[in-house]
Amino acid sequence: MGCQMNVYDSEQMFRILLPLGYQETSHLSKADLIIVNTCSIRDKAEQKAYSFLGRLVHYKRKKSGLIIAVGGCVAQQKKHHLLERMPHVDLVFGTHTLHRLPEWIRNIEQKNRSHGVDVEMSDQIHEIQRCGIPFDPTHQKISAYVTIMRGCDNYCSYCIVPYVRGSEVSREPSYIIEEIRQLVSNGVREVTLLGQNVNSYGKKQGLCSFSELLALVNQIDGLCRIRFATSHPKDFSDDVIQAFRNNEKLCSHLHLPVQSGSNHVLSMMNRKYTREDYLKKIETLKQYCPDIACTTDIIVGFPGETVSDFKETLDLIQTVQFDGLFAFMYSDRPLAKSSSLNHKLSEEEKNDRLKELLEIQSHNTIKKNLDEVGKTVEILVEGKSKKNHIRENCEIVEWTGRSSSNKIVNFVKSSADHNIIGQQVNVMIQKACAHSLWGEVV
Ligand code: 5AD
Ligand code: SF4
């Protein structure tokens, strides 16, 4: 559950447990071990974790040997309180201790011991996490996440991440390059470099800069595409803007969370940039890369956000014309500074603002998608499209992939071309939908 870093961590857990004889199943009722990798970024995500964990009581009753483990940010935050609340859980482990998972699972298996808890908060990233866990060749993928750093030192006032993921630590470039080489030799064509604030990569430990890392990754033979997430506007620097021009594998998309268009709110959020700084960076980027797609994150209803603050956010959205955005209603997080602020908005007010903002953005997204019609774009083919069952047993197959600008593109091609997954195909866009594009191979 949760962000891309959670997905990466879940894959690491899967790979580290393979030697114990575990295999993946998509049926909960067949599982002997269920690991819930939780997210606590917003209250809704945390509640989702509890509700899912609650449902697992049923499976535990049916199968007494079933092991239930809880990792991720809720585990790190709640520690042993989670076991008190969820007695059917066998293990709670922290965000920095994935490498010890096999040992704990073995213990529980062998001693049939329940109620272990380990929640360590350490800046020491274990060797396995620094080097990555050996790739499982049976798990074929075209696109993979690669964590380049963990933790965050920014302490945005609404955010729980620095408290549950610890302070910022970057991985050595050589480990990152080696991990990507391994992925590429197993068929991966696209990597997304992950960190809470990739633009400050390497600074604290005196490693290379993020733009230098991008140049190194760009040289890896067999890799077609590079993406990264997430950037912080205060650290998004000119050398990264140049990197979009200098590295042909770097995709034409930037996700730059702005959070609010009001300087008053940005200052309350401790974001350390102004609306003007943000707009200037986007303007410079677009001067260098006119076709680049930009997306963002917005929080609506931060404590004390007035109607005029909110209007400034709407105004910023119209000025930038984002290709897409993620918008969230503000929620209090334990330990985060903003929880103690006055002038909280009601759920209804937050909901109304969210709706208004999403309505505006949906028009902008459609406009951006329509701009693509008539263009020929290169698609990295990820697989058959979900709609494909309609065409099952026909000679024509509907495929899906993404453009460099991260737009989902569906297109049809003869089923004789069953090996096009992982290939780059030129597609002429013919139709724009709300969330995807449709085209024909040229
Ligand atoms: N309330 C609402 N949204 C939040 N985010 C982070 N913390 C909160 C919170 N307390 C959003 C931000 C961030 C995204 C990952 O989640 O927009 O960029
Ligand atoms: Fe949270 Fe701010 Fe760090 Fe992002 S940069 S993880 S919003 S504290």
Short mmCIF file of C-alpha atoms and ligand atoms in Angstrom, two decimals:
data_model
loop_
_atom_site.label_atom_id
_atom_site.label_comp_id
_atom_site.label_asym_id
_atom_site.label_seq_id
_atom_site.Cartn_x
_atom_site.Cartn_y
_atom_site.Cartn_z
CA MET A 1 0.00 0.00 0.00
CA GLY A 2 1.40 3.42 -0.78
CA CYS A 3 4.11 5.16 -2.72
CA GLN A 4 6.57 3.87 -5.30
CA MET A 5 9.16 3.41 -2.56
CA ASN A 6 6.77 0.98 -0.86
CA VAL A 7 6.42 -0.93 -4.11
CA TYR A 8 10.23 -1.12 -4.36
CA ASP A 9 10.50 -2.28 -0.74
CA SER A 10 7.79 -4.91 -1.31
CA GLU A 11 9.76 -6.26 -4.27
CA GLN A 12 12.89 -6.41 -2.10
CA MET A 13 10.97 -8.32 0.58
CA PHE A 14 9.66 -10.74 -2.03
CA ARG A 15 13.14 -11.36 -3.37
CA ILE A 16 14.77 -11.71 0.03
CA LEU A 17 12.21 -14.35 1.06
CA LEU A 18 12.59 -16.51 -2.07
CA PRO A 19 15.45 -18.56 -0.52
CA LEU A 20 13.08 -19.50 2.32
CA GLY A 21 10.92 -21.28 -0.22
CA TYR A 22 8.12 -18.72 -0.47
CA GLN A 23 6.45 -17.97 -3.78
CA GLU A 24 4.01 -15.28 -4.77
CA THR A 25 0.27 -15.96 -4.82
CA SER A 26 -2.53 -13.62 -5.74
CA HIS A 27 -5.01 -15.50 -3.51
CA LEU A 28 -5.03 -14.49 0.15
CA SER A 29 -6.61 -17.81 1.11
CA LYS A 30 -3.65 -19.73 -0.34
CA ALA A 31 -1.01 -17.67 1.47
CA ASP A 32 1.11 -19.07 4.33
CA LEU A 33 2.64 -15.65 4.90
CA ILE A 34 1.03 -12.26 4.37
CA ILE A 35 3.16 -9.15 4.63
CA VAL A 36 1.30 -5.87 4.65
CA ASN A 37 3.59 -3.02 3.60
CA THR A 38 1.71 -0.03 4.99
CA CYS A 39 1.63 3.68 4.18
CA SER A 40 0.90 6.50 6.62
CA ILE A 41 1.37 9.59 4.44
CA ARG A 42 -2.27 10.59 4.90
CA ASP A 43 -4.83 9.51 7.46
CA LYS A 44 -6.86 7.73 4.76
CA ALA A 45 -3.90 5.51 3.86
CA GLU A 46 -3.40 4.58 7.52
CA GLN A 47 -7.09 3.72 7.96
CA LYS A 48 -6.92 1.60 4.79
CA ALA A 49 -4.08 -0.40 6.35
CA TYR A 50 -6.10 -1.05 9.55
CA SER A 51 -9.14 -2.08 7.61
CA PHE A 52 -7.13 -4.51 5.45
CA LEU A 53 -5.40 -5.92 8.53
CA GLY A 54 -8.81 -6.32 10.20
CA ARG A 55 -9.98 -8.46 7.27
CA LEU A 56 -7.03 -10.81 7.79
CA VAL A 57 -8.48 -12.09 11.12
CA HIS A 58 -10.78 -14.24 9.02
CA TYR A 59 -7.85 -15.88 7.19
CA LYS A 60 -5.93 -16.45 10.42
CA ARG A 61 -8.93 -18.23 11.93
CA LYS A 62 -9.16 -20.49 8.92
CA LYS A 63 -5.44 -21.31 8.82
CA SER A 64 -3.73 -21.35 12.22
CA GLY A 65 -0.17 -21.49 10.83
CA LEU A 66 -0.66 -18.37 8.76
CA ILE A 67 2.00 -15.73 9.52
CA ILE A 68 0.95 -12.09 9.31
CA ALA A 69 3.67 -9.44 9.25
CA VAL A 70 3.27 -5.67 9.07
CA GLY A 71 5.97 -3.40 7.68
CA GLY A 72 6.18 0.11 6.26
CA CYS A 73 5.40 3.51 7.69
CA VAL A 74 2.40 2.63 9.90
CA ALA A 75 4.49 -0.14 11.50
CA GLN A 76 7.35 2.29 12.10
CA GLN A 77 5.00 4.85 13.61
CA LYS A 78 2.82 2.59 15.80
CA LYS A 79 5.42 0.01 16.87
CA HIS A 80 4.11 -2.38 19.57
CA HIS A 81 0.80 -0.48 19.76
CA LEU A 82 -0.06 -2.14 16.48
CA LEU A 83 0.27 -5.58 18.10
CA GLU A 84 -1.97 -4.50 20.97
CA ARG A 85 -4.60 -3.35 18.53
CA MET A 86 -4.18 -6.30 16.13
CA PRO A 87 -3.42 -9.44 18.17
CA HIS A 88 -3.60 -11.65 15.08
CA VAL A 89 -0.44 -9.97 13.76
CA ASP A 90 2.79 -11.98 14.34
CA LEU A 91 5.45 -9.45 13.44
CA VAL A 92 5.83 -5.69 13.17
CA PHE A 93 9.03 -4.49 11.52
CA GLY A 94 10.44 -1.05 10.73
CA THR A 95 11.28 0.70 7.48
CA HIS A 96 15.06 0.30 7.97
CA THR A 97 15.22 -3.36 8.87
CA LEU A 98 13.99 -5.25 5.81
CA HIS A 99 17.20 -7.29 5.69
CA ARG A 100 16.27 -9.04 8.93
CA LEU A 101 12.95 -10.28 7.61
CA PRO A 102 14.13 -13.84 6.70
CA GLU A 103 15.58 -14.32 10.20
CA TRP A 104 12.33 -13.21 11.89
CA ILE A 105 10.11 -15.26 9.59
CA ARG A 106 12.31 -18.34 10.20
CA ASN A 107 12.01 -17.80 13.97
CA ILE A 108 8.26 -17.59 13.79
CA GLU A 109 8.10 -20.67 11.54
CA GLN A 110 10.40 -22.75 13.72
CA LYS A 111 9.36 -21.82 17.21
CA ASN A 112 5.81 -21.23 16.19
CA ARG A 113 6.38 -18.09 18.22
CA SER A 114 3.99 -15.27 17.79
CA HIS A 115 4.18 -11.61 18.73
CA GLY A 116 7.66 -10.61 17.76
CA VAL A 117 8.24 -6.93 17.34
CA ASP A 118 11.18 -5.07 16.02
CA VAL A 119 11.01 -1.41 15.21
CA GLU A 120 14.44 0.08 14.85
CA MET A 121 15.02 3.63 13.71
CA SER A 122 18.54 3.70 12.40
CA ASP A 123 20.35 5.79 9.81
CA GLN A 124 22.57 2.83 9.06
CA ILE A 125 21.35 1.35 5.83
CA HIS A 126 22.23 -2.30 5.84
CA GLU A 127 24.47 -3.64 3.09
CA ILE A 128 21.59 -5.44 1.39
CA GLN A 129 19.64 -2.23 1.10
CA ARG A 130 22.66 -0.38 -0.17
CA CYS A 131 23.48 -3.01 -2.78
CA GLY A 132 19.99 -4.12 -3.67
CA ILE A 133 18.85 -7.68 -3.40
CA PRO A 134 19.79 -10.08 -6.22
CA PHE A 135 17.28 -9.96 -9.03
CA ASP A 136 14.83 -12.80 -9.44
CA PRO A 137 15.07 -13.85 -13.10
CA THR A 138 11.57 -15.38 -13.06
CA HIS A 139 10.04 -11.97 -12.43
CA GLN A 140 10.05 -10.43 -15.90
CA LYS A 141 9.42 -6.72 -16.05
CA ILE A 142 9.93 -3.92 -18.51
CA SER A 143 9.95 -1.11 -16.01
CA ALA A 144 11.48 -1.12 -12.52
CA TYR A 145 11.92 1.20 -9.55
CA VAL A 146 15.38 1.78 -8.12
CA THR A 147 15.73 3.53 -4.79
CA ILE A 148 18.68 5.94 -4.87
CA MET A 149 18.16 7.43 -1.41
CA ARG A 150 16.01 6.96 1.66
CA GLY A 151 14.56 9.29 4.27
CA CYS A 152 14.08 13.04 4.24
CA ASP A 153 15.50 16.05 6.11
CA ASN A 154 13.02 18.65 4.93
CA TYR A 155 10.37 18.54 7.64
CA CYS A 156 7.54 20.04 5.63
CA SER A 157 5.13 20.90 8.42
CA TYR A 158 2.34 18.53 7.26
CA CYS A 159 4.53 15.53 6.56
CA ILE A 160 5.16 12.38 8.56
CA VAL A 161 7.92 11.01 6.30
CA PRO A 162 10.99 12.29 8.19
CA TYR A 163 9.59 10.66 11.35
CA VAL A 164 8.89 7.26 9.82
CA ARG A 165 11.60 7.01 7.16
CA GLY A 166 14.39 8.69 9.10
CA SER A 167 16.88 11.24 7.86
CA GLU A 168 18.20 11.37 4.32
CA VAL A 169 20.80 8.79 3.25
CA SER A 170 21.94 8.35 -0.38
CA ARG A 171 23.17 5.08 -1.86
CA GLU A 172 26.62 4.94 -3.47
CA PRO A 173 26.43 5.54 -7.26
CA SER A 174 28.29 2.27 -7.94
CA TYR A 175 25.61 0.23 -6.13
CA ILE A 176 22.86 1.99 -8.06
CA ILE A 177 24.57 1.47 -11.43
CA GLU A 178 25.20 -2.21 -10.62
CA GLU A 179 21.57 -2.74 -9.65
CA ILE A 180 20.36 -1.12 -12.89
CA ARG A 181 22.83 -3.19 -14.97
CA GLN A 182 21.41 -6.35 -13.37
CA LEU A 183 17.86 -5.24 -14.06
CA VAL A 184 18.71 -4.47 -17.70
CA SER A 185 20.35 -7.86 -18.16
CA ASN A 186 17.04 -9.35 -16.95
CA GLY A 187 14.97 -7.50 -19.54
CA VAL A 188 14.19 -4.17 -17.83
CA ARG A 189 14.14 -1.25 -20.31
CA GLU A 190 13.01 1.65 -18.09
CA VAL A 191 14.01 2.63 -14.57
CA THR A 192 12.46 5.17 -12.22
CA LEU A 193 14.99 6.50 -9.73
CA LEU A 194 13.31 6.99 -6.37
CA GLY A 195 13.90 9.23 -3.40
CA GLN A 196 11.86 11.62 -1.26
CA ASN A 197 13.88 14.47 -2.70
CA VAL A 198 16.10 13.20 -5.51
CA ASN A 199 17.44 16.68 -6.23
CA SER A 200 19.47 16.64 -3.04
CA TYR A 201 20.98 13.25 -3.92
CA GLY A 202 24.56 12.80 -2.74
CA LYS A 203 24.95 16.31 -1.25
CA LYS A 204 25.06 15.29 2.40
CA GLN A 205 27.58 12.49 1.92
CA GLY A 206 29.66 14.27 -0.73
CA LEU A 207 28.77 11.72 -3.42
CA CYS A 208 28.17 12.85 -7.01
CA SER A 209 25.27 15.22 -7.71
CA PHE A 210 21.90 14.04 -9.00
CA SER A 211 22.60 15.37 -12.51
CA GLU A 212 25.94 13.52 -12.50
CA LEU A 213 24.14 10.35 -11.43
CA LEU A 214 21.67 10.81 -14.31
CA ALA A 215 24.60 11.08 -16.74
CA LEU A 216 26.05 7.80 -15.38
CA VAL A 217 22.71 5.98 -15.66
CA ASN A 218 22.26 7.37 -19.18
CA GLN A 219 25.42 5.50 -20.26
CA ILE A 220 24.07 2.05 -19.33
CA ASP A 221 23.82 -0.05 -22.48
CA GLY A 222 20.45 -1.65 -23.13
CA LEU A 223 18.55 0.81 -20.93
CA CYS A 224 16.05 2.85 -22.98
CA ARG A 225 14.40 5.20 -20.52
CA ILE A 226 15.06 6.96 -17.22
CA ARG A 227 12.48 8.62 -15.00
CA PHE A 228 12.75 9.98 -11.47
CA ALA A 229 10.52 10.91 -8.53
CA THR A 230 10.15 12.99 -6.45
CA SER A 231 11.68 16.43 -6.76
CA HIS A 232 11.52 19.28 -4.28
CA PRO A 233 11.22 22.72 -5.96
CA LYS A 234 13.74 24.31 -3.59
CA ASP A 235 16.46 21.88 -4.76
CA PHE A 236 15.39 21.58 -8.39
CA SER A 237 18.42 23.19 -9.97
CA ASP A 238 19.60 24.33 -13.42
CA ASP A 239 21.90 21.33 -13.86
CA VAL A 240 18.87 19.00 -13.67
CA ILE A 241 17.08 21.20 -16.23
CA GLN A 242 20.16 20.80 -18.47
CA ALA A 243 20.07 17.05 -17.82
CA PHE A 244 16.79 16.81 -19.72
CA ARG A 245 18.64 18.14 -22.76
CA ASN A 246 21.91 16.26 -22.26
CA ASN A 247 20.65 12.74 -21.55
CA GLU A 248 18.64 11.29 -24.41
CA LYS A 249 17.27 8.48 -22.22
CA LEU A 250 15.77 10.87 -19.66
CA CYS A 251 12.02 10.98 -20.30
CA SER A 252 10.25 14.20 -21.07
CA HIS A 253 8.28 14.44 -17.84
CA LEU A 254 8.83 16.22 -14.54
CA HIS A 255 6.78 15.67 -11.39
CA LEU A 256 7.38 18.76 -9.24
CA PRO A 257 5.03 18.97 -6.25
CA VAL A 258 4.04 22.57 -5.56
CA GLN A 259 1.50 21.82 -2.76
CA SER A 260 0.01 25.34 -2.81
CA GLY A 261 0.01 28.49 -4.93
CA SER A 262 -0.12 30.82 -1.93
CA ASN A 263 3.08 32.18 -0.37
CA HIS A 264 1.36 32.40 3.00
CA VAL A 265 0.47 28.69 2.91
CA LEU A 266 3.85 27.67 1.47
CA SER A 267 5.55 29.41 4.35
CA MET A 268 3.25 27.70 6.89
CA MET A 269 4.10 24.43 5.16
CA ASN A 270 7.85 25.14 5.60
CA ARG A 271 8.42 24.53 1.89
CA LYS A 272 11.25 27.12 1.59
CA TYR A 273 10.26 28.46 -1.86
CA THR A 274 7.74 30.98 -3.10
CA ARG A 275 5.11 30.79 -5.78
CA GLU A 276 7.34 33.07 -7.90
CA ASP A 277 10.38 30.73 -7.44
CA TYR A 278 8.27 27.79 -8.57
CA LEU A 279 6.87 29.55 -11.63
CA LYS A 280 10.35 30.77 -12.61
CA LYS A 281 11.72 27.19 -12.50
CA ILE A 282 8.89 25.86 -14.65
CA GLU A 283 9.37 28.73 -17.10
CA THR A 284 13.12 28.04 -17.43
CA LEU A 285 12.45 24.32 -17.86
CA LYS A 286 9.93 24.98 -20.62
CA GLN A 287 12.34 27.33 -22.38
CA TYR A 288 14.87 24.50 -22.59
CA CYS A 289 12.38 21.67 -23.16
CA PRO A 290 9.18 23.11 -24.68
CA ASP A 291 7.48 19.70 -25.00
CA ILE A 292 8.12 18.49 -21.46
CA ALA A 293 5.09 17.27 -19.51
CA CYS A 294 4.73 18.63 -15.98
CA THR A 295 2.69 17.16 -13.14
CA THR A 296 2.35 18.17 -9.51
CA ASP A 297 0.89 17.42 -6.06
CA ILE A 298 -1.48 19.82 -4.29
CA ILE A 299 -2.78 19.80 -0.71
CA VAL A 300 -6.11 21.57 -0.30
CA GLY A 301 -7.38 22.85 3.02
CA PHE A 302 -4.10 23.28 4.91
CA PRO A 303 -4.85 24.84 8.33
CA GLY A 304 -5.54 28.54 7.86
CA GLU A 305 -5.88 28.30 4.05
CA THR A 306 -8.24 31.17 3.17
CA VAL A 307 -10.49 31.41 0.13
CA SER A 308 -7.99 33.80 -1.42
CA ASP A 309 -5.07 31.41 -0.70
CA PHE A 310 -7.03 28.67 -2.45
CA LYS A 311 -7.77 30.96 -5.41
CA GLU A 312 -4.02 31.51 -5.74
CA THR A 313 -3.57 27.76 -6.04
CA LEU A 314 -6.23 27.61 -8.76
CA ASP A 315 -4.53 30.52 -10.48
CA LEU A 316 -1.15 28.76 -10.39
CA ILE A 317 -2.70 25.64 -11.92
CA GLN A 318 -4.11 27.70 -14.76
CA THR A 319 -0.81 29.52 -15.27
CA VAL A 320 1.29 26.35 -15.47
CA GLN A 321 -1.26 24.17 -17.31
CA PHE A 322 -0.09 20.90 -15.77
CA ASP A 323 -0.51 17.69 -17.76
CA GLY A 324 -1.91 16.06 -14.64
CA LEU A 325 -1.94 16.43 -10.88
CA PHE A 326 -2.58 14.57 -7.65
CA ALA A 327 -4.66 16.54 -5.17
CA PHE A 328 -5.21 15.62 -1.53
CA MET A 329 -7.33 16.96 1.29
CA TYR A 330 -5.08 17.98 4.17
CA SER A 331 -5.09 15.53 7.07
CA ASP A 332 -3.35 15.84 10.45
CA ARG A 333 -0.46 13.44 10.89
CA PRO A 334 0.96 12.51 14.28
CA LEU A 335 4.23 14.36 15.06
CA ALA A 336 3.88 16.64 12.02
CA LYS A 337 4.02 20.31 13.14
CA SER A 338 0.87 21.41 11.31
CA SER A 339 -1.25 19.11 13.49
CA SER A 340 -0.99 21.67 16.28
CA LEU A 341 -1.99 24.66 14.12
CA ASN A 342 -5.31 26.44 14.65
CA HIS A 343 -7.89 27.30 12.01
CA LYS A 344 -8.43 23.80 10.71
CA LEU A 345 -10.92 23.57 7.83
CA SER A 346 -13.97 21.35 7.97
CA GLU A 347 -14.10 18.15 5.92
CA GLU A 348 -16.87 19.73 3.86
CA GLU A 349 -14.79 22.81 3.02
CA LYS A 350 -11.81 20.66 2.08
CA ASN A 351 -14.00 18.41 -0.03
CA ASP A 352 -15.54 21.36 -1.89
CA ARG A 353 -12.10 22.79 -2.65
CA LEU A 354 -10.82 19.44 -3.82
CA LYS A 355 -13.78 19.04 -6.18
CA GLU A 356 -13.37 22.53 -7.62
CA LEU A 357 -9.68 21.99 -8.23
CA LEU A 358 -10.12 18.55 -9.81
CA GLU A 359 -12.84 19.90 -12.08
CA ILE A 360 -10.49 22.58 -13.43
CA GLN A 361 -7.66 20.11 -13.83
CA SER A 362 -9.80 17.57 -15.69
CA HIS A 363 -10.36 20.20 -18.42
CA ASN A 364 -6.64 20.94 -18.53
CA THR A 365 -5.73 17.24 -18.76
CA ILE A 366 -8.12 16.73 -21.66
CA LYS A 367 -6.72 19.83 -23.39
CA LYS A 368 -3.18 18.48 -22.96
CA ASN A 369 -4.24 15.06 -24.26
CA LEU A 370 -5.94 16.67 -27.29
CA ASP A 371 -2.67 18.51 -28.05
CA GLU A 372 -1.12 15.07 -28.65
CA VAL A 373 -3.57 14.14 -31.43
CA GLY A 374 -1.80 14.02 -34.80
CA LYS A 375 1.66 13.62 -33.23
CA THR A 376 3.77 10.51 -33.68
CA VAL A 377 5.19 9.42 -30.34
CA GLU A 378 7.53 6.64 -29.27
CA ILE A 379 5.85 4.13 -26.94
CA LEU A 380 7.60 1.63 -24.71
CA VAL A 381 5.25 -1.36 -24.92
CA GLU A 382 4.34 -2.68 -21.47
CA GLY A 383 1.80 -5.38 -22.38
CA LYS A 384 -1.67 -6.11 -23.64
CA SER A 385 -4.25 -3.52 -22.65
CA LYS A 386 -6.86 -4.41 -20.02
CA LYS A 387 -9.61 -4.03 -22.58
CA ASN A 388 -8.07 -6.80 -24.56
CA HIS A 389 -10.60 -9.46 -23.61
CA ILE A 390 -12.99 -7.77 -26.04
CA ARG A 391 -10.69 -8.80 -28.81
CA GLU A 392 -9.69 -12.20 -27.44
CA ASN A 393 -9.32 -14.87 -30.14
CA CYS A 394 -9.12 -12.19 -32.81
CA GLU A 395 -6.07 -11.56 -34.91
CA ILE A 396 -5.81 -8.03 -33.62
CA VAL A 397 -4.45 -7.32 -30.15
CA GLU A 398 -4.73 -4.06 -28.20
CA TRP A 399 -1.43 -3.13 -26.61
CA THR A 400 -0.58 -0.54 -24.00
CA GLY A 401 2.49 1.46 -23.14
CA ARG A 402 3.62 4.93 -22.18
CA SER A 403 4.98 7.86 -24.09
CA SER A 404 8.12 9.61 -22.90
CA SER A 405 5.80 12.24 -21.41
CA ASN A 406 4.26 9.45 -19.27
CA LYS A 407 0.90 9.32 -21.03
CA ILE A 408 -0.78 5.94 -21.39
CA VAL A 409 -1.16 5.06 -25.05
CA ASN A 410 -3.20 2.13 -26.37
CA PHE A 411 -2.91 0.88 -29.92
CA VAL A 412 -3.73 -2.20 -31.97
CA LYS A 413 -1.38 -4.51 -33.80
CA SER A 414 -1.59 -7.98 -35.27
CA SER A 415 -1.34 -10.80 -32.70
CA ALA A 416 1.49 -12.30 -34.77
CA ASP A 417 3.70 -9.64 -33.12
CA HIS A 418 3.50 -11.27 -29.71
CA ASN A 419 7.04 -10.30 -28.82
CA ILE A 420 6.62 -6.51 -28.89
CA ILE A 421 6.59 -6.18 -25.09
CA GLY A 422 9.64 -4.12 -24.14
CA GLN A 423 10.03 -2.72 -27.64
CA GLN A 424 9.74 0.92 -28.60
CA VAL A 425 7.08 1.49 -31.23
CA ASN A 426 6.11 4.69 -33.06
CA VAL A 427 2.42 5.43 -32.71
CA MET A 428 0.41 8.19 -34.38
CA ILE A 429 -2.10 9.52 -31.84
CA GLN A 430 -5.64 9.57 -33.16
CA LYS A 431 -7.88 9.97 -30.15
CA ALA A 432 -7.60 11.59 -26.72
CA CYS A 433 -9.57 10.23 -23.76
CA ALA A 434 -9.72 11.50 -20.17
CA HIS A 435 -6.93 9.25 -18.90
CA SER A 436 -5.27 7.81 -21.99
CA LEU A 437 -4.56 8.23 -25.69
CA TRP A 438 -5.34 5.96 -28.59
CA GLY A 439 -3.35 5.58 -31.79
CA GLU A 440 -2.08 3.48 -34.66
CA VAL A 441 1.39 2.14 -35.29
CA VAL A 442 3.21 3.96 -38.08
N1 5AD B 1 -2.25 15.66 4.22
C1 5AD B 1 -2.58 15.63 2.90
N2 5AD B 1 -1.70 15.36 1.93
C2 5AD B 1 -0.43 15.10 2.29
N3 5AD B 1 0.67 14.80 1.56
C3 5AD B 1 1.71 14.61 2.39
N4 5AD B 1 1.30 14.79 3.68
C4 5AD B 1 -0.01 15.10 3.64
C5 5AD B 1 -0.99 15.40 4.63
N5 5AD B 1 -0.69 15.44 5.93
C6 5AD B 1 0.66 14.74 0.10
C7 5AD B 1 1.62 15.77 -0.52
C8 5AD B 1 2.75 14.92 -1.01
C9 5AD B 1 2.04 13.65 -1.39
C10 5AD B 1 2.89 12.44 -1.53
O1 5AD B 1 1.12 13.47 -0.32
O2 5AD B 1 0.97 16.41 -1.60
O3 5AD B 1 3.45 15.48 -2.10
FE1 SF4 B 2 7.58 15.01 3.24
FE2 SF4 B 2 8.54 17.42 2.52
FE3 SF4 B 2 10.20 15.30 2.78
FE4 SF4 B 2 8.46 15.36 0.74
S1 SF4 B 2 10.15 16.82 1.09
S2 SF4 B 2 8.90 13.62 2.09
S3 SF4 B 2 6.70 16.39 1.66
S4 SF4 B 2 9.04 16.29 4.43
#
